[in-house]
Coordinates of C-alpha atoms in Angstrom, one line a residue:
M640 CA 0.0 0.0 0.0
K641 CA 2.9 2.4 0.9
F642 CA 4.5 1.7 -2.5
S643 CA 1.2 2.5 -4.3
R644 CA 0.7 5.8 -2.4
Y645 CA 4.3 6.9 -3.2
T646 CA 3.8 6.0 -6.9
Y647 CA 0.6 8.1 -7.0
Y648 CA 2.3 11.2 -5.6
I649 CA 5.3 10.9 -7.9
T650 CA 3.0 10.6 -10.9
V651 CA 1.0 13.6 -10.0
I652 CA 4.1 15.7 -9.5
S653 CA 5.6 14.6 -12.8
L654 CA 2.4 15.5 -14.7
S655 CA 2.3 18.9 -13.1
L656 CA 5.9 19.7 -14.0
L657 CA 5.3 18.5 -17.6
S658 CA 2.2 20.7 -18.1
S659 CA 4.1 23.7 -16.6
G660 CA 6.9 23.2 -19.1
L661 CA 4.6 23.0 -22.1
I662 CA 2.8 26.2 -21.0
F663 CA 6.2 28.0 -20.6
A664 CA 7.4 26.9 -24.0
Q665 CA 4.2 28.0 -25.7
N666 CA 4.3 31.4 -24.0
S667 CA 8.0 31.9 -25.0
Q668 CA 7.2 31.0 -28.7
T669 CA 4.3 33.5 -28.7
K670 CA 6.5 36.2 -27.3
A671 CA 9.3 35.5 -29.9
Q672 CA 6.7 35.7 -32.7
E673 CA 5.5 39.0 -31.4
V674 CA 9.1 40.4 -31.2
E675 CA 9.8 39.2 -34.8
T676 CA 6.6 40.8 -36.1
T677 CA 7.5 44.1 -34.3
L678 CA 11.0 44.1 -35.8
S679 CA 9.8 43.4 -39.3
S680 CA 7.2 46.2 -39.2
Q681 CA 9.6 48.8 -37.9
T682 CA 10.6 51.5 -40.3
A683 CA 14.1 52.1 -41.5
P684 CA 14.7 55.9 -41.9
Q685 CA 17.2 56.6 -44.7
N686 CA 18.1 59.3 -47.2
V687 CA 16.7 59.2 -50.7
S688 CA 18.3 61.0 -53.6
L689 CA 15.8 62.5 -56.1
T690 CA 16.5 63.7 -59.6
I691 CA 14.8 67.1 -59.9
F692 CA 14.6 69.9 -62.6
I693 CA 15.0 73.5 -61.6
D694 CA 14.1 76.0 -64.4
G695 CA 14.3 73.1 -66.9
R696 CA 17.8 72.0 -65.9
P697 CA 18.5 68.7 -64.0
S698 CA 19.9 68.5 -60.5
Q699 CA 19.9 66.3 -57.4
K700 CA 17.9 66.7 -54.2
I701 CA 18.5 64.7 -51.1
V702 CA 15.3 63.8 -49.1
S703 CA 16.3 62.8 -45.6
G704 CA 14.4 60.8 -43.0
V705 CA 12.4 58.8 -45.5
S706 CA 10.6 55.9 -43.6
I707 CA 10.7 52.7 -45.6
P708 CA 9.3 49.5 -44.0
A709 CA 11.9 46.8 -43.7
N710 CA 9.5 44.2 -45.0
L711 CA 8.5 46.2 -48.0
R712 CA 10.6 44.4 -50.7
P713 CA 9.5 44.7 -53.4
G714 CA 6.9 47.4 -53.0
Q715 CA 6.0 51.1 -53.6
I716 CA 5.8 54.0 -51.3
T717 CA 5.0 57.7 -51.7
I718 CA 7.0 60.5 -50.2
D719 CA 6.5 64.3 -49.9
V720 CA 8.6 66.4 -52.2
P721 CA 10.6 69.2 -50.5
Q722 CA 9.4 72.8 -51.2
M723 CA 11.5 75.6 -52.6
A724 CA 10.8 79.2 -52.0
G725 CA 9.7 81.1 -55.1
Y726 CA 9.0 77.9 -57.0
T727 CA 6.0 75.7 -57.7
T728 CA 6.4 71.9 -57.5
Y729 CA 5.4 69.8 -60.5
V730 CA 5.4 66.0 -60.7
N731 CA 4.9 64.6 -64.3
Q732 CA 3.8 68.1 -65.5
Q733 CA 1.1 68.2 -62.8
Q734 CA 1.1 70.4 -59.7
K735 CA 1.7 67.8 -57.0
Q736 CA 3.5 67.5 -53.7
Q737 CA 4.3 63.8 -53.6
V738 CA 6.3 61.4 -55.7
A739 CA 6.2 57.5 -55.9
L740 CA 9.3 55.4 -55.1
K741 CA 9.7 51.7 -56.1
V742 CA 11.6 49.6 -53.6
N743 CA 13.3 46.6 -55.2
T744 CA 14.1 43.2 -53.5
D745 CA 17.8 44.2 -53.1
G746 CA 16.8 47.4 -51.3
S747 CA 17.5 49.7 -54.1
I748 CA 15.1 52.6 -54.7
I749 CA 13.9 53.9 -58.1
Q750 CA 12.1 57.2 -58.6
Q751 CA 8.8 56.8 -60.4
G752 CA 8.1 60.4 -61.5
Q753 CA 9.7 63.5 -62.9
V754 CA 10.0 66.2 -60.2
E755 CA 10.2 69.8 -61.5
Y756 CA 10.4 73.2 -59.9
R757 CA 9.1 76.1 -62.0
K758 CA 9.2 79.8 -61.0
T759 CA 6.0 80.9 -59.4
I760 CA 4.2 83.7 -61.4
S761 CA 1.9 85.8 -59.2
D762 CA 1.0 88.4 -61.8
P763 CA -2.8 88.8 -62.0
A764 CA -2.5 88.8 -65.9
A765 CA -1.0 85.3 -65.8
V766 CA -2.8 82.6 -67.8
T767 CA -2.6 78.8 -67.2
K768 CA -3.3 76.6 -70.2
D769 CA -2.0 73.5 -72.0
A770 CA 0.9 74.1 -74.4
H771 CA 0.9 72.3 -77.8
I772 CA 4.2 72.2 -79.4
S773 CA 5.7 70.4 -82.4
V774 CA 8.9 68.3 -82.0
T775 CA 10.7 65.6 -84.0
K776 CA 10.2 62.0 -82.8
D777 CA 12.0 59.1 -84.6
G778 CA 12.7 61.5 -87.5
Q779 CA 9.0 62.4 -87.8
K780 CA 7.0 65.4 -86.8
F781 CA 5.2 64.8 -83.4
E782 CA 2.7 66.9 -81.5
L783 CA 3.6 67.2 -77.8
T784 CA 1.3 68.4 -75.2
I785 CA 2.5 70.0 -71.9
P786 CA -0.4 70.4 -69.5
Q787 CA -1.2 73.4 -67.3
V788 CA 1.6 75.8 -68.1
T789 CA 1.4 79.3 -66.6
G790 CA 2.6 82.5 -68.4
I791 CA 1.8 86.1 -69.1
P792 CA 0.5 86.9 -72.6
G793 CA 3.2 88.8 -74.5
G794 CA 5.5 88.4 -71.4
P795 CA 8.9 86.8 -71.0
S796 CA 9.5 83.2 -71.8
I797 CA 9.5 80.5 -69.2
A798 CA 11.8 77.5 -68.7
I799 CA 10.4 74.1 -68.1
A800 CA 11.8 70.6 -68.2
A801 CA 11.6 68.6 -71.4
P802 CA 8.7 66.2 -71.0
A803 CA 9.7 62.6 -70.5
L804 CA 8.6 60.1 -73.1
D805 CA 8.9 56.4 -72.3
G806 CA 11.8 54.8 -74.1
Y807 CA 13.1 58.1 -75.5
Q808 CA 15.7 60.6 -74.8
S809 CA 15.7 64.3 -75.8
N810 CA 18.4 66.5 -77.1
V811 CA 17.3 69.2 -74.6
S812 CA 17.2 67.0 -71.5
D813 CA 20.1 68.9 -69.9
S814 CA 18.9 72.4 -70.9
G815 CA 15.1 72.3 -70.9
L816 CA 12.6 74.1 -73.1
Q817 CA 11.8 77.8 -73.5
L818 CA 8.1 78.6 -74.1
Q819 CA 6.5 82.0 -74.7
L820 CA 2.8 82.9 -74.5
T821 CA 1.8 85.2 -77.4
E822 CA -0.5 88.1 -77.0
T823 CA -3.2 86.0 -78.6
G824 CA -2.8 83.4 -75.8
E825 CA -1.0 80.7 -77.9
W826 CA 2.1 79.0 -76.7
E827 CA 5.1 79.0 -78.9
L828 CA 8.3 76.9 -78.7
V829 CA 11.3 79.2 -78.5
T830 CA 13.8 76.4 -78.4
S831 CA 14.5 75.2 -81.9
A832 CA 15.0 71.7 -83.2
V833 CA 13.7 69.7 -80.3
T834 CA 14.1 65.9 -81.0
Y835 CA 13.2 62.7 -79.3
T836 CA 15.1 59.5 -80.2
R837 CA 15.4 56.0 -78.7
P838 CA 18.7 55.4 -76.9
T839 CA 21.1 52.9 -78.3
V840 CA 22.1 50.2 -75.8
T841 CA 25.0 47.8 -76.0
E842 CA 24.9 45.0 -73.5
D843 CA 24.8 41.2 -73.2
A844 CA 21.5 39.9 -74.5
K845 CA 19.8 37.2 -72.5
L846 CA 17.3 35.1 -74.4
T847 CA 15.2 32.1 -73.7
V848 CA 15.4 29.3 -76.3
L849 CA 14.6 25.6 -76.5
V850 CA 17.5 23.1 -76.0
D851 CA 16.4 19.5 -76.6
G852 CA 12.8 20.6 -76.1
K853 CA 13.5 22.3 -72.8
T854 CA 13.6 26.0 -72.1
Q855 CA 17.0 27.4 -71.4
E856 CA 18.5 30.9 -71.1
I857 CA 21.4 31.8 -73.2
T858 CA 23.6 34.9 -73.4
L859 CA 24.8 36.7 -76.5
P860 CA 27.7 38.9 -75.7
Q861 CA 27.6 42.7 -76.4
V862 CA 24.6 43.2 -78.7
T863 CA 23.7 46.7 -79.8
A864 CA 20.1 47.7 -80.3
I865 CA 17.8 50.6 -79.9
L866 CA 15.7 50.6 -76.7
G867 CA 12.2 49.9 -77.8
G868 CA 13.2 50.2 -81.5
P869 CA 13.1 48.0 -84.5
S870 CA 14.4 44.4 -84.6
I871 CA 18.0 43.6 -85.5
T872 CA 19.6 40.6 -87.2
V873 CA 22.3 38.6 -85.5
S874 CA 24.0 35.3 -86.1
A875 CA 22.9 32.3 -84.2
L876 CA 24.9 31.5 -81.0
E877 CA 27.0 28.4 -81.3
L878 CA 26.4 25.7 -78.7
K879 CA 28.9 22.9 -78.6
S880 CA 27.6 19.6 -80.1
Y881 CA 24.2 21.3 -80.9
K882 CA 22.7 22.6 -84.1
C883 CA 20.3 25.6 -84.3
N884 CA 17.2 25.6 -86.5
L885 CA 18.0 29.1 -87.6
A886 CA 21.2 30.6 -88.9
K887 CA 20.1 34.2 -88.3
W888 CA 18.0 35.6 -85.5
Q889 CA 15.6 38.6 -85.4
L890 CA 16.0 40.3 -82.0
S891 CA 14.4 43.4 -80.4
L892 CA 14.9 45.3 -77.2
T893 CA 11.7 46.4 -75.5
A894 CA 11.4 49.8 -73.8
D895 CA 11.8 48.1 -70.4
G896 CA 15.1 46.5 -71.5
T897 CA 14.0 43.0 -72.2
W898 CA 15.4 41.0 -75.2
I899 CA 12.8 39.2 -77.2
S900 CA 12.4 37.4 -80.5
D901 CA 9.3 36.6 -82.5
Q902 CA 11.0 33.5 -83.9
Q903 CA 10.9 30.0 -82.4
I904 CA 14.6 29.3 -81.7
S905 CA 15.5 25.7 -80.8
Y906 CA 18.7 23.6 -80.5
T907 CA 19.0 19.9 -81.2
K908 CA 21.8 17.5 -80.6
E909 CA 24.0 17.0 -83.6
E910 CA 24.1 13.4 -85.1
L911 CA 27.6 12.2 -85.4
P912 CA 28.4 10.4 -88.7
S913 CA 28.6 6.6 -88.2
A914 CA 32.2 5.3 -88.5
V915 CA 32.6 3.1 -91.5
A916 CA 35.7 0.8 -91.5
E917 CA 37.6 1.1 -94.8
T918 CA 40.6 -1.1 -95.8
T919 CA 43.3 0.2 -98.1
S920 CA 44.6 -3.2 -99.2
P921 CA 42.8 -4.7 -102.2
V922 CA 40.7 -7.8 -101.6
V923 CA 41.9 -10.7 -103.8
K924 CA 39.2 -13.2 -104.8
P925 CA 40.0 -16.6 -106.3
A926 CA 39.0 -17.0 -109.9
A927 CA 35.7 -18.8 -110.4
D928 CA 37.1 -21.1 -113.2
K929 CA 40.1 -22.4 -111.2
K930 CA 40.0 -25.5 -109.0
M931 CA 42.2 -26.6 -106.2
P932 CA 44.8 -29.2 -107.4
T933 CA 44.5 -32.7 -106.2
P934 CA 47.3 -34.4 -104.3
K935 CA 47.9 -36.7 -107.3
E936 CA 48.3 -33.7 -109.6
V937 CA 50.8 -32.1 -107.1
A938 CA 52.8 -35.3 -106.9
Q939 CA 52.9 -35.6 -110.8
Q940 CA 54.1 -32.0 -111.0
T941 CA 56.8 -32.6 -108.5
K942 CA 57.9 -35.8 -110.4
D943 CA 58.1 -33.9 -113.7
Q944 CA 60.2 -31.1 -112.1
N945 CA 62.6 -33.6 -110.5
L946 CA 63.1 -35.3 -113.9
Q947 CA 63.9 -32.0 -115.6
L948 CA 66.4 -31.2 -112.9
S949 CA 68.1 -34.6 -113.3
E950 CA 68.4 -34.3 -117.1
K951 CA 70.0 -30.8 -116.7
S952 CA 72.4 -32.1 -114.1
Q953 CA 73.5 -35.0 -116.5
Q954 CA 74.0 -32.6 -119.3
R955 CA 76.3 -30.5 -117.2
Q956 CA 78.4 -33.5 -116.2
Q957 CA 78.8 -34.8 -119.8
L958 CA 80.7 -31.6 -120.7
V959 CA 84.4 -32.2 -121.5
P960 CA 86.7 -30.3 -119.2
N961 CA 89.4 -28.0 -120.7
S962 CA 92.2 -30.3 -119.5
L963 CA 91.0 -33.1 -121.7
Q964 CA 90.8 -31.0 -124.9
P965 CA 93.6 -31.6 -127.4
Q966 CA 96.5 -29.2 -127.2
L967 CA 98.7 -28.3 -130.1
L968 CA 102.4 -29.0 -129.6
P969 CA 105.3 -27.8 -131.7
P970 CA 106.0 -30.3 -134.6
T971 CA 109.0 -32.2 -133.1
K972 CA 110.1 -35.7 -133.8
K973 CA 109.4 -36.6 -130.1
N974 CA 105.8 -35.6 -130.0
A975 CA 104.8 -36.5 -133.5
R976 CA 104.0 -40.1 -132.5
S977 CA 102.1 -38.9 -129.4
L978 CA 100.1 -36.6 -131.5
E979 CA 99.0 -39.4 -133.7
Q980 CA 97.9 -41.4 -130.7
Q981 CA 95.9 -38.6 -129.2
T982 CA 94.1 -38.0 -132.5
A983 CA 93.2 -41.7 -132.7
Q984 CA 91.8 -41.6 -129.2
L985 CA 89.6 -38.6 -130.0
K986 CA 88.2 -40.3 -133.0
Q987 CA 86.9 -43.2 -130.8
P988 CA 83.5 -42.6 -129.2
A989 CA 83.7 -41.6 -125.5
A990 CA 82.2 -43.9 -123.0
P991 CA 79.6 -42.4 -120.8
K992 CA 80.7 -41.4 -117.3
K993 CA 79.1 -43.2 -114.5
N994 CA 77.8 -41.3 -111.5
T995 CA 78.8 -42.5 -108.1
P996 CA 76.1 -43.6 -105.6
Q997 CA 76.9 -40.7 -103.2
S998 CA 76.6 -38.0 -106.0
T999 CA 73.3 -39.5 -107.2
N1000 CA 71.8 -39.4 -103.7
N1001 CA 72.8 -35.8 -103.2
L1002 CA 71.3 -34.7 -106.4
T1003 CA 68.0 -36.5 -105.6
T1004 CA 67.8 -34.8 -102.2
I1005 CA 68.4 -31.4 -103.6
A1006 CA 65.9 -31.9 -106.4
G1007 CA 63.2 -33.1 -103.8
V1008 CA 63.7 -30.0 -101.7
I1009 CA 63.6 -27.7 -104.7
A1010 CA 60.4 -29.4 -105.9
A1011 CA 58.7 -29.1 -102.5
V1012 CA 59.6 -25.4 -102.4
I1013 CA 58.2 -24.9 -105.9
A1014 CA 55.0 -26.7 -105.0
I1015 CA 54.5 -24.6 -101.9
I1016 CA 55.1 -21.4 -103.9
S1017 CA 52.8 -22.5 -106.6
L1018 CA 50.0 -23.2 -104.2
G1019 CA 50.5 -19.8 -102.5
F1020 CA 50.2 -18.0 -105.8
Y1021 CA 47.2 -20.0 -106.7
K1022 CA 45.4 -18.9 -103.5
L1023 CA 46.3 -15.3 -104.1
H1024 CA 44.9 -15.3 -107.7

């Protein structure tokens, strides 16, 4: 009974401690999440540099203490434009006090509007109306409208920033425009030869193509094109062991700086030519009308050759040596009788010389070897032909 009572107490205490630990851990996790949320929602004050135009000329303005949430990446915020004494603030040719900023993922900030400061005209005779002026765009005449411009009819000209056109740059971006309001209330462009052209860009072109049926990004080094302009023709990029379906590409660079092509560009693996074994030595085929000699024919041929060799050998042995030929001696009494005897001996038929057994055996052996060699050579030539 005592053991059971102690066991009960120990179990109750253990469960209590376990539940307390779980509650503590849960509360700690909740507090950590609250701290993390608070930190991520805190603002990060920083300085922002704005591109501004004063009397039509570009300049830089630092806006300090801009609050940008740390978790706003990417995103967009709006900030107040600083005021300047004696000037009226314009954003994108409209009287505004705020400008939009784009916050990128990497933390960089891009200004989204054109900020301009024009001199404030407080004359009661001042007139505010849209200005319609003619400029040159892509080599063609273009009507440009600048909204809500204030001036005095017949008064001095005013300086304003050249209006921004997407994808274009103006030849008066650094100097601005001079406009004058005539006495009849019409705006005239004082600045001459105002042009708008698309900027030329030289950069590495990144393009998405098909490689073995799968999309892949490739890079063409240092391609020059007009931003937002017409397409250009370039040679296909070479990929090792691959073949492109097009030798020439038509590429264009959009106004936002993206390289595109209206063509379907694809690469496929090159097929290697199959290796064909070629021999330089001629192939000799046996003639169809020839037959292999039989052993009997080979033996007969060997016998005939041996007989021919034996006859030639006998003919050579029957030749009279020079020492046996008669020699002329001076006509003396002593040798007259000897000369008669030698003449009588020459008139008698010569008895055939007999071959010794050893000489005959040697000739037979040599003839057999020669015949065997001739037979082997003949057989080899036959197989070749």
